[in-house]
Amino acid sequence: MRASHADRERTIDVLKAGFVEGRLSKTEYEQRLARAQQAQTYGELHALIADLPQGPMAVPAPAPQQYPQPYQPVVPRTFLPPPPQTNSSATAALICGILTPLYGITAIPAVILGHKARAEIRRTGEKGDGLAVAGLVLGWLAIGFGVLLVLAVIVATV
């Protein structure tokens, strides 16, 4: 069933109380808060606050157990967004940059893939900016050394 604005506000209040009480870290609070603002159904809202106390309620005392049970989280972490993946163009840029000393022609694809990867990373928020920059640096260095080598040959023959 679809949730109303009032339901979202109540969920946000429970999240705020959990954060103030120290039950949620700042990053977890921010992630849950963003998900609460985007939630469409009661089920999505309930999943965000199921592991937090939601006000004064009668809670029965837990029955004593003879053997300790392995830890099982109360709420699956399905409400959190998946971790960002590494951009494949950034990985390819770094590989081309590393292969440049062996095959000089890979400097050009390293530069192209590095610029493409950085644009995609800015747009999508993926990981791999360092890989893209490393590929760019290696590619541009190889191109620069190649140009210097050609100029040195021209100067030497003239």
CSV table of N, CA and C in Angstrom, one decimal:
chain,number,residue,atom,x,y,z
A,1,MET,N,0.8,-1.2,0.0
A,1,MET,CA,0.0,0.0,0.0
A,1,MET,C,0.9,1.2,0.0
A,2,ARG,N,0.5,2.3,-0.7
A,2,ARG,CA,1.3,3.5,-0.9
A,2,ARG,C,1.3,4.3,0.4
A,3,ALA,N,2.5,4.8,0.7
A,3,ALA,CA,2.7,5.6,2.0
A,3,ALA,C,2.4,7.1,1.7
A,4,SER,N,1.9,7.8,2.7
A,4,SER,CA,1.6,9.2,2.6
A,4,SER,C,2.8,10.0,3.1
A,5,HIS,N,2.7,11.3,2.9
A,5,HIS,CA,3.8,12.2,3.4
A,5,HIS,C,3.9,12.1,5.0
A,6,ALA,N,2.7,12.0,5.6
A,6,ALA,CA,2.8,11.9,7.1
A,6,ALA,C,3.5,10.6,7.5
A,7,ASP,N,3.3,9.5,6.8
A,7,ASP,CA,4.0,8.3,7.1
A,7,ASP,C,5.5,8.5,7.0
A,8,ARG,N,5.9,9.1,5.9
A,8,ARG,CA,7.4,9.4,5.7
A,8,ARG,C,7.9,10.3,6.8
A,9,GLU,N,7.1,11.3,7.2
A,9,GLU,CA,7.6,12.2,8.3
A,9,GLU,C,7.8,11.4,9.6
A,10,ARG,N,6.8,10.5,9.9
A,10,ARG,CA,6.9,9.7,11.1
A,10,ARG,C,8.2,8.8,11.1
A,11,THR,N,8.4,8.2,9.9
A,11,THR,CA,9.6,7.4,9.8
A,11,THR,C,10.9,8.2,9.9
A,12,ILE,N,10.9,9.4,9.4
A,12,ILE,CA,12.1,10.3,9.5
A,12,ILE,C,12.2,10.7,11.0
A,13,ASP,N,11.1,10.9,11.7
A,13,ASP,CA,11.2,11.2,13.2
A,13,ASP,C,11.9,10.1,13.9
A,14,VAL,N,11.5,8.8,13.6
A,14,VAL,CA,12.0,7.6,14.3
A,14,VAL,C,13.5,7.6,13.9
A,15,LEU,N,13.9,7.8,12.7
A,15,LEU,CA,15.3,7.8,12.3
A,15,LEU,C,16.1,8.9,13.1
A,16,LYS,N,15.5,10.1,13.2
A,16,LYS,CA,16.2,11.1,13.9
A,16,LYS,C,16.5,10.7,15.4
A,17,ALA,N,15.4,10.1,16.0
A,17,ALA,CA,15.6,9.7,17.4
A,17,ALA,C,16.6,8.6,17.5
A,18,GLY,N,16.7,7.7,16.6
A,18,GLY,CA,17.7,6.7,16.6
A,18,GLY,C,19.1,7.2,16.4
A,19,PHE,N,19.2,8.3,15.6
A,19,PHE,CA,20.5,8.9,15.4
A,19,PHE,C,21.0,9.6,16.7
A,20,VAL,N,20.0,10.4,17.3
A,20,VAL,CA,20.3,11.2,18.5
A,20,VAL,C,20.7,10.2,19.6
A,21,GLU,N,20.0,9.1,19.7
A,21,GLU,CA,20.3,8.1,20.8
A,21,GLU,C,21.6,7.3,20.5
A,22,GLY,N,22.2,7.5,19.4
A,22,GLY,CA,23.5,6.8,19.0
A,22,GLY,C,23.2,5.4,18.5
A,23,ARG,N,22.0,5.1,18.1
A,23,ARG,CA,21.8,3.8,17.5
A,23,ARG,C,22.2,3.7,16.0
A,24,LEU,N,22.3,4.8,15.4
A,24,LEU,CA,22.7,4.9,13.9
A,24,LEU,C,23.9,5.7,13.8
A,25,SER,N,24.8,5.3,12.9
A,25,SER,CA,26.0,6.2,12.6
A,25,SER,C,25.5,7.3,11.6
A,26,LYS,N,26.3,8.3,11.5
A,26,LYS,CA,25.9,9.4,10.6
A,26,LYS,C,25.7,8.9,9.2
A,27,THR,N,26.6,8.1,8.6
A,27,THR,CA,26.4,7.7,7.2
A,27,THR,C,25.1,6.8,7.1
A,28,GLU,N,24.9,5.9,8.1
A,28,GLU,CA,23.7,5.1,8.0
A,28,GLU,C,22.5,5.9,8.1
A,29,TYR,N,22.5,6.9,9.0
A,29,TYR,CA,21.4,7.8,9.2
A,29,TYR,C,21.1,8.5,7.9
A,30,GLU,N,22.1,9.1,7.2
A,30,GLU,CA,21.9,9.8,6.0
A,30,GLU,C,21.4,8.9,4.9
A,31,GLN,N,21.9,7.6,4.8
A,31,GLN,CA,21.4,6.7,3.8
A,31,GLN,C,19.9,6.4,4.0
A,32,ARG,N,19.6,6.1,5.3
A,32,ARG,CA,18.2,5.7,5.6
A,32,ARG,C,17.3,6.9,5.3
A,33,LEU,N,17.8,8.1,5.7
A,33,LEU,CA,17.0,9.3,5.5
A,33,LEU,C,16.7,9.5,4.0
A,34,ALA,N,17.7,9.3,3.2
A,34,ALA,CA,17.5,9.5,1.7
A,34,ALA,C,16.5,8.5,1.2
A,35,ARG,N,16.6,7.2,1.7
A,35,ARG,CA,15.7,6.2,1.3
A,35,ARG,C,14.3,6.4,1.8
A,36,ALA,N,14.1,7.0,3.0
A,36,ALA,CA,12.8,7.3,3.5
A,36,ALA,C,12.1,8.4,2.7
A,37,GLN,N,12.8,9.3,2.2
A,37,GLN,CA,12.2,10.4,1.4
A,37,GLN,C,11.8,9.9,0.0
A,38,GLN,N,12.4,8.8,-0.5
A,38,GLN,CA,12.1,8.3,-1.8
A,38,GLN,C,11.1,7.1,-1.7
A,39,ALA,N,10.8,6.6,-0.5
A,39,ALA,CA,10.0,5.4,-0.3
A,39,ALA,C,8.6,5.7,-0.8
A,40,GLN,N,8.0,4.6,-1.4
A,40,GLN,CA,6.7,4.7,-2.0
A,40,GLN,C,5.6,3.9,-1.2
A,41,THR,N,6.1,2.9,-0.5
A,41,THR,CA,5.1,2.0,0.2
A,41,THR,C,5.4,1.9,1.7
A,42,TYR,N,4.4,1.4,2.4
A,42,TYR,CA,4.6,1.1,3.9
A,42,TYR,C,5.7,0.1,4.1
A,43,GLY,N,5.8,-0.9,3.3
A,43,GLY,CA,6.9,-1.9,3.4
A,43,GLY,C,8.3,-1.3,3.4
A,44,GLU,N,8.5,-0.4,2.4
A,44,GLU,CA,9.8,0.3,2.3
A,44,GLU,C,10.1,1.1,3.6
A,45,LEU,N,9.1,1.8,4.1
A,45,LEU,CA,9.3,2.6,5.3
A,45,LEU,C,9.5,1.7,6.5
A,46,HIS,N,8.8,0.6,6.6
A,46,HIS,CA,9.0,-0.3,7.8
A,46,HIS,C,10.3,-0.9,7.8
A,47,ALA,N,10.9,-1.3,6.6
A,47,ALA,CA,12.2,-1.9,6.5
A,47,ALA,C,13.3,-0.9,7.0
A,48,LEU,N,13.0,0.4,6.9
A,48,LEU,CA,14.0,1.4,7.4
A,48,LEU,C,14.1,1.5,8.9
A,49,ILE,N,13.0,1.2,9.6
A,49,ILE,CA,13.0,1.5,11.0
A,49,ILE,C,12.7,0.2,11.8
A,50,ALA,N,12.7,-1.0,11.2
A,50,ALA,CA,12.3,-2.2,11.9
A,50,ALA,C,13.2,-2.5,13.0
A,51,ASP,N,14.5,-2.1,12.9
A,51,ASP,CA,15.5,-2.5,14.0
A,51,ASP,C,15.6,-1.3,15.0
A,52,LEU,N,14.8,-0.3,14.9
A,52,LEU,CA,14.8,0.8,15.9
A,52,LEU,C,13.6,0.8,16.8
A,53,PRO,N,13.8,1.2,18.0
A,53,PRO,CA,12.6,1.4,18.9
A,53,PRO,C,11.7,2.5,18.4
A,54,GLN,N,10.4,2.3,18.4
A,54,GLN,CA,9.5,3.3,17.8
A,54,GLN,C,8.5,3.9,18.8
A,55,GLY,N,9.0,4.1,20.0
A,55,GLY,CA,8.2,4.7,21.0
A,55,GLY,C,7.9,3.7,22.1
A,56,PRO,N,7.1,4.1,23.2
A,56,PRO,CA,6.9,3.2,24.3
A,56,PRO,C,5.9,2.1,23.9
A,57,MET,N,6.4,0.9,23.9
A,57,MET,CA,5.6,-0.3,23.6
A,57,MET,C,5.9,-1.4,24.6
A,58,ALA,N,4.9,-2.2,24.9
A,58,ALA,CA,5.2,-3.3,25.8
A,58,ALA,C,6.0,-4.4,25.0
A,59,VAL,N,7.1,-4.7,25.6
A,59,VAL,CA,8.0,-5.7,25.0
A,59,VAL,C,8.1,-6.9,25.9
A,60,PRO,N,7.7,-8.1,25.5
A,60,PRO,CA,7.9,-9.2,26.4
A,60,PRO,C,9.3,-9.6,26.7
A,61,ALA,N,9.6,-10.0,27.8
A,61,ALA,CA,11.0,-10.4,28.2
A,61,ALA,C,11.4,-11.6,27.3
A,62,PRO,N,12.6,-11.6,26.8
A,62,PRO,CA,13.1,-12.7,26.0
A,62,PRO,C,13.2,-14.0,26.9
A,63,ALA,N,12.9,-15.1,26.3
A,63,ALA,CA,13.0,-16.4,27.0
A,63,ALA,C,14.5,-16.8,27.1
A,64,PRO,N,14.9,-17.3,28.2
A,64,PRO,CA,16.4,-17.7,28.3
A,64,PRO,C,16.7,-18.8,27.3
A,65,GLN,N,17.9,-18.8,26.8
A,65,GLN,CA,18.3,-19.8,25.8
A,65,GLN,C,19.4,-20.6,26.5
A,66,GLN,N,19.4,-21.9,26.2
A,66,GLN,CA,20.5,-22.7,26.8
A,66,GLN,C,21.8,-22.5,26.0
A,67,TYR,N,21.6,-22.5,24.6
A,67,TYR,CA,22.8,-22.4,23.8
A,67,TYR,C,22.8,-21.0,23.1
A,68,PRO,N,23.9,-20.3,23.0
A,68,PRO,CA,23.9,-19.0,22.3
A,68,PRO,C,23.6,-19.3,20.8
A,69,GLN,N,22.8,-18.4,20.3
A,69,GLN,CA,22.5,-18.5,18.8
A,69,GLN,C,23.5,-17.6,18.1
A,70,PRO,N,23.8,-18.0,16.9
A,70,PRO,CA,24.7,-17.1,16.1
A,70,PRO,C,24.0,-15.8,15.7
A,71,TYR,N,24.8,-14.8,15.6
A,71,TYR,CA,24.2,-13.5,15.3
A,71,TYR,C,23.6,-13.4,14.0
A,72,GLN,N,22.3,-13.0,14.0
A,72,GLN,CA,21.6,-12.8,12.7
A,72,GLN,C,21.0,-11.4,12.8
A,73,PRO,N,21.3,-10.6,11.8
A,73,PRO,CA,20.7,-9.3,11.8
A,73,PRO,C,19.2,-9.3,11.7
A,74,VAL,N,18.5,-8.4,12.5
A,74,VAL,CA,17.1,-8.3,12.5
A,74,VAL,C,16.5,-7.9,11.2
A,75,VAL,N,17.1,-6.9,10.6
A,75,VAL,CA,16.7,-6.4,9.3
A,75,VAL,C,17.8,-6.6,8.3
A,76,PRO,N,17.4,-7.2,7.1
A,76,PRO,CA,18.5,-7.3,6.1
A,76,PRO,C,18.8,-5.9,5.6
A,77,ARG,N,20.0,-5.8,5.1
A,77,ARG,CA,20.5,-4.5,4.7
A,77,ARG,C,20.1,-4.2,3.2
A,78,THR,N,18.9,-4.7,2.9
A,78,THR,CA,18.5,-4.5,1.5
A,78,THR,C,18.1,-3.1,1.2
A,79,PHE,N,17.8,-2.3,2.2
A,79,PHE,CA,17.4,-0.9,2.0
A,79,PHE,C,18.6,0.0,1.7
A,80,LEU,N,19.8,-0.4,1.9
A,80,LEU,CA,20.9,0.4,1.5
A,80,LEU,C,21.3,0.2,0.0
A,81,PRO,N,21.7,1.3,-0.6
A,81,PRO,CA,22.1,1.2,-2.0
A,81,PRO,C,23.3,0.3,-2.2
A,82,PRO,N,23.4,-0.4,-3.3
A,82,PRO,CA,24.6,-1.2,-3.5
A,82,PRO,C,25.9,-0.3,-3.6
A,83,PRO,N,27.0,-0.9,-3.2
A,83,PRO,CA,28.2,-0.1,-3.2
A,83,PRO,C,28.6,0.2,-4.7
A,84,PRO,N,29.1,1.4,-4.9
A,84,PRO,CA,29.5,1.8,-6.3
A,84,PRO,C,30.5,0.9,-6.9
A,85,GLN,N,30.4,0.6,-8.2
A,85,GLN,CA,31.3,-0.3,-8.8
A,85,GLN,C,32.4,0.5,-9.5
A,86,THR,N,33.5,-0.2,-9.8
A,86,THR,CA,34.6,0.5,-10.5
A,86,THR,C,34.3,0.6,-12.0
A,87,ASN,N,34.6,1.8,-12.5
A,87,ASN,CA,34.3,2.0,-13.9
A,87,ASN,C,35.2,1.2,-14.8
A,88,SER,N,34.6,0.5,-15.7
A,88,SER,CA,35.4,-0.4,-16.6
A,88,SER,C,36.3,0.3,-17.5
A,89,SER,N,35.9,1.5,-18.0
A,89,SER,CA,36.8,2.3,-18.8
A,89,SER,C,38.0,2.8,-18.1
A,90,ALA,N,37.9,3.1,-16.8
A,90,ALA,CA,39.0,3.5,-16.0
A,90,ALA,C,40.0,2.4,-15.9
A,91,THR,N,39.5,1.1,-15.7
A,91,THR,CA,40.4,0.0,-15.6
A,91,THR,C,41.1,-0.2,-16.9
A,92,ALA,N,40.4,-0.1,-18.0
A,92,ALA,CA,41.0,-0.3,-19.3
A,92,ALA,C,42.0,0.8,-19.6
A,93,ALA,N,41.8,2.1,-19.2
A,93,ALA,CA,42.7,3.2,-19.4
A,93,ALA,C,44.0,2.8,-18.6
A,94,LEU,N,43.9,2.3,-17.4
A,94,LEU,CA,45.2,2.0,-16.7
A,94,LEU,C,45.9,0.9,-17.3
A,95,ILE,N,45.2,-0.1,-17.8
A,95,ILE,CA,45.9,-1.3,-18.5
A,95,ILE,C,46.6,-0.8,-19.7
A,96,CYS,N,45.9,0.0,-20.5
A,96,CYS,CA,46.6,0.6,-21.7
A,96,CYS,C,47.8,1.4,-21.4
A,97,GLY,N,47.7,2.2,-20.3
A,97,GLY,CA,48.8,3.0,-19.9
A,97,GLY,C,50.0,2.2,-19.4
A,98,ILE,N,49.7,1.1,-18.7
A,98,ILE,CA,50.8,0.2,-18.3
A,98,ILE,C,51.4,-0.5,-19.5
A,99,LEU,N,50.7,-0.9,-20.5
A,99,LEU,CA,51.2,-1.6,-21.6
A,99,LEU,C,51.9,-0.6,-22.6
A,100,THR,N,51.9,0.7,-22.4
A,100,THR,CA,52.5,1.6,-23.3
A,100,THR,C,54.0,1.4,-23.5
A,101,PRO,N,54.8,1.1,-22.5
A,101,PRO,CA,56.2,0.8,-22.8
A,101,PRO,C,56.5,-0.4,-23.7
A,102,LEU,N,55.6,-1.4,-23.6
A,102,LEU,CA,55.7,-2.6,-24.4
A,102,LEU,C,55.2,-2.4,-25.8
A,103,TYR,N,54.0,-1.7,-25.9
A,103,TYR,CA,53.4,-1.5,-27.2
A,103,TYR,C,53.1,0.0,-27.2
A,104,GLY,N,53.9,0.8,-27.8
A,104,GLY,CA,53.7,2.3,-27.8
A,104,GLY,C,52.4,2.8,-28.2
A,105,ILE,N,51.7,2.1,-29.1
A,105,ILE,CA,50.4,2.6,-29.6
A,105,ILE,C,49.3,2.6,-28.6
A,106,THR,N,49.5,1.9,-27.5
A,106,THR,CA,48.4,1.9,-26.5
A,106,THR,C,48.3,3.2,-25.7
A,107,ALA,N,49.2,4.1,-25.9
A,107,ALA,CA,49.1,5.4,-25.2
A,107,ALA,C,47.8,6.2,-25.7
A,108,ILE,N,47.5,6.1,-26.9
A,108,ILE,CA,46.3,6.8,-27.4
A,108,ILE,C,45.0,6.3,-26.8
A,109,PRO,N,44.8,5.0,-26.9
A,109,PRO,CA,43.6,4.5,-26.2
A,109,PRO,C,43.6,4.8,-24.7
A,110,ALA,N,44.8,4.8,-24.0
A,110,ALA,CA,44.8,5.1,-22.6
A,110,ALA,C,44.3,6.5,-22.4
A,111,VAL,N,44.7,7.5,-23.2
A,111,VAL,CA,44.2,8.9,-23.0
A,111,VAL,C,42.7,8.9,-23.3
A,112,ILE,N,42.3,8.3,-24.4
A,112,ILE,CA,40.8,8.4,-24.8
A,112,ILE,C,40.0,7.7,-23.7
A,113,LEU,N,40.4,6.5,-23.3
A,113,LEU,CA,39.6,5.8,-22.2
A,113,LEU,C,39.6,6.6,-20.9
A,114,GLY,N,40.8,7.2,-20.6
A,114,GLY,CA,40.9,7.9,-19.3
A,114,GLY,C,39.9,9.1,-19.3
A,115,HIS,N,39.9,9.9,-20.4
A,115,HIS,CA,38.9,11.0,-20.4
A,115,HIS,C,37.5,10.5,-20.4
A,116,LYS,N,37.2,9.5,-21.2
A,116,LYS,CA,35.8,8.9,-21.2
A,116,LYS,C,35.4,8.4,-19.8
A,117,ALA,N,36.3,7.7,-19.1
A,117,ALA,CA,36.1,7.2,-17.8
A,117,ALA,C,35.8,8.3,-16.8
A,118,ARG,N,36.6,9.4,-16.8
A,118,ARG,CA,36.4,10.5,-15.9
A,118,ARG,C,35.0,11.1,-16.1
A,119,ALA,N,34.6,11.3,-17.3
A,119,ALA,CA,33.3,11.8,-17.6
A,119,ALA,C,32.2,10.9,-17.1
A,120,GLU,N,32.3,9.6,-17.3
A,120,GLU,CA,31.3,8.7,-16.8
A,120,GLU,C,31.3,8.6,-15.3
A,121,ILE,N,32.4,8.7,-14.6
A,121,ILE,CA,32.5,8.7,-13.2
A,121,ILE,C,31.8,9.9,-12.6
A,122,ARG,N,32.0,11.1,-13.2
A,122,ARG,CA,31.3,12.3,-12.7
A,122,ARG,C,29.8,12.2,-12.9
A,123,ARG,N,29.4,11.5,-14.0
A,123,ARG,CA,28.0,11.4,-14.2
A,123,ARG,C,27.3,10.3,-13.4
A,124,THR,N,28.0,9.2,-13.2
A,124,THR,CA,27.3,8.1,-12.5
A,124,THR,C,27.7,7.9,-11.0
A,125,GLY,N,28.8,8.5,-10.6
A,125,GLY,CA,29.3,8.3,-9.2
A,125,GLY,C,30.0,7.0,-9.0
A,126,GLU,N,30.5,6.3,-10.0
A,126,GLU,CA,31.2,5.1,-9.9
A,126,GLU,C,32.6,5.4,-9.3
A,127,LYS,N,33.3,4.3,-8.9
A,127,LYS,CA,34.7,4.4,-8.4
A,127,LYS,C,35.6,4.3,-9.6
A,128,GLY,N,36.9,4.6,-9.3
A,128,GLY,CA,37.9,4.4,-10.4
A,128,GLY,C,38.5,5.7,-10.9
A,129,ASP,N,38.3,6.8,-10.3
A,129,ASP,CA,38.9,8.0,-10.8
A,129,ASP,C,40.4,8.0,-10.8
A,130,GLY,N,41.0,7.4,-9.7
A,130,GLY,CA,42.4,7.2,-9.6
A,130,GLY,C,43.0,6.4,-10.8
A,131,LEU,N,42.3,5.3,-11.1
A,131,LEU,CA,42.7,4.5,-12.2
A,131,LEU,C,42.7,5.3,-13.5
A,132,ALA,N,41.6,6.0,-13.7
A,132,ALA,CA,41.5,6.8,-15.0
A,132,ALA,C,42.6,7.9,-15.0
A,133,VAL,N,42.9,8.5,-13.9
A,133,VAL,CA,44.0,9.5,-13.9
A,133,VAL,C,45.3,8.9,-14.2
A,134,ALA,N,45.6,7.7,-13.6
A,134,ALA,CA,46.8,7.0,-13.8
A,134,ALA,C,47.0,6.7,-15.3
A,135,GLY,N,45.9,6.2,-15.9
A,135,GLY,CA,46.0,5.9,-17.3
A,135,GLY,C,46.2,7.1,-18.2
A,136,LEU,N,45.6,8.2,-17.8
A,136,LEU,CA,45.8,9.5,-18.5
A,136,LEU,C,47.3,9.9,-18.4
A,137,VAL,N,47.8,9.9,-17.2
A,137,VAL,CA,49.2,10.3,-17.0
A,137,VAL,C,50.1,9.5,-17.8
A,138,LEU,N,50.0,8.2,-17.7
A,138,LEU,CA,50.9,7.3,-18.5
A,138,LEU,C,50.7,7.5,-20.0
A,139,GLY,N,49.5,7.7,-20.4
A,139,GLY,CA,49.3,7.9,-21.9
A,139,GLY,C,49.9,9.2,-22.3
A,140,TRP,N,49.6,10.3,-21.6
A,140,TRP,CA,50.2,11.6,-22.0
A,140,TRP,C,51.7,11.6,-21.9
A,141,LEU,N,52.3,11.0,-20.9
A,141,LEU,CA,53.7,10.9,-20.8
A,141,LEU,C,54.3,10.2,-22.0
A,142,ALA,N,53.7,9.1,-22.4
A,142,ALA,CA,54.2,8.3,-23.6
A,142,ALA,C,54.1,9.1,-24.8
A,143,ILE,N,53.0,9.8,-25.0
A,143,ILE,CA,52.8,10.7,-26.2
A,143,ILE,C,53.8,11.8,-26.2
A,144,GLY,N,54.0,12.4,-25.0
A,144,GLY,CA,55.0,13.5,-24.9
A,144,GLY,C,56.4,13.0,-25.2
A,145,PHE,N,56.8,11.8,-24.7
A,145,PHE,CA,58.1,11.3,-25.0
A,145,PHE,C,58.3,10.9,-26.5
A,146,GLY,N,57.2,10.4,-27.1
A,146,GLY,CA,57.2,10.1,-28.5
A,146,GLY,C,57.4,11.3,-29.4
A,147,VAL,N,56.7,12.4,-29.0
A,147,VAL,CA,56.8,13.7,-29.7
A,147,VAL,C,58.3,14.2,-29.6
A,148,LEU,N,58.8,14.2,-28.4
A,148,LEU,CA,60.2,14.6,-28.1
A,148,LEU,C,61.2,13.7,-28.9
A,149,LEU,N,60.9,12.5,-29.0
A,149,LEU,CA,61.8,11.6,-29.8
A,149,LEU,C,61.8,11.9,-31.3
A,150,VAL,N,60.6,12.2,-31.8
A,150,VAL,CA,60.4,12.6,-33.2
A,150,VAL,C,61.1,13.9,-33.5
A,151,LEU,N,61.0,14.9,-32.6
A,151,LEU,CA,61.7,16.2,-32.7
A,151,LEU,C,63.2,16.0,-32.7
A,152,ALA,N,63.7,15.1,-31.8
A,152,ALA,CA,65.1,14.9,-31.7
A,152,ALA,C,65.7,14.3,-32.9
A,153,VAL,N,64.9,13.4,-33.5
A,153,VAL,CA,65.3,12.8,-34.8
A,153,VAL,C,65.4,13.8,-35.9
A,154,ILE,N,64.4,14.7,-36.0
A,154,ILE,CA,64.3,15.7,-37.0
A,154,ILE,C,65.5,16.7,-36.8
A,155,VAL,N,65.7,17.1,-35.6
A,155,VAL,CA,66.8,18.0,-35.3
A,155,VAL,C,68.2,17.4,-35.7
A,156,ALA,N,68.3,16.1,-35.4
A,156,ALA,CA,69.6,15.4,-35.6
A,156,ALA,C,69.8,15.2,-37.1
A,157,THR,N,68.8,15.1,-37.9
A,157,THR,CA,69.0,14.9,-39.3
A,157,THR,C,69.2,16.2,-40.1
A,158,VAL,N,68.8,17.3,-39.5
A,158,VAL,CA,68.9,18.6,-40.2
A,158,VAL,C,70.2,19.2,-40.0
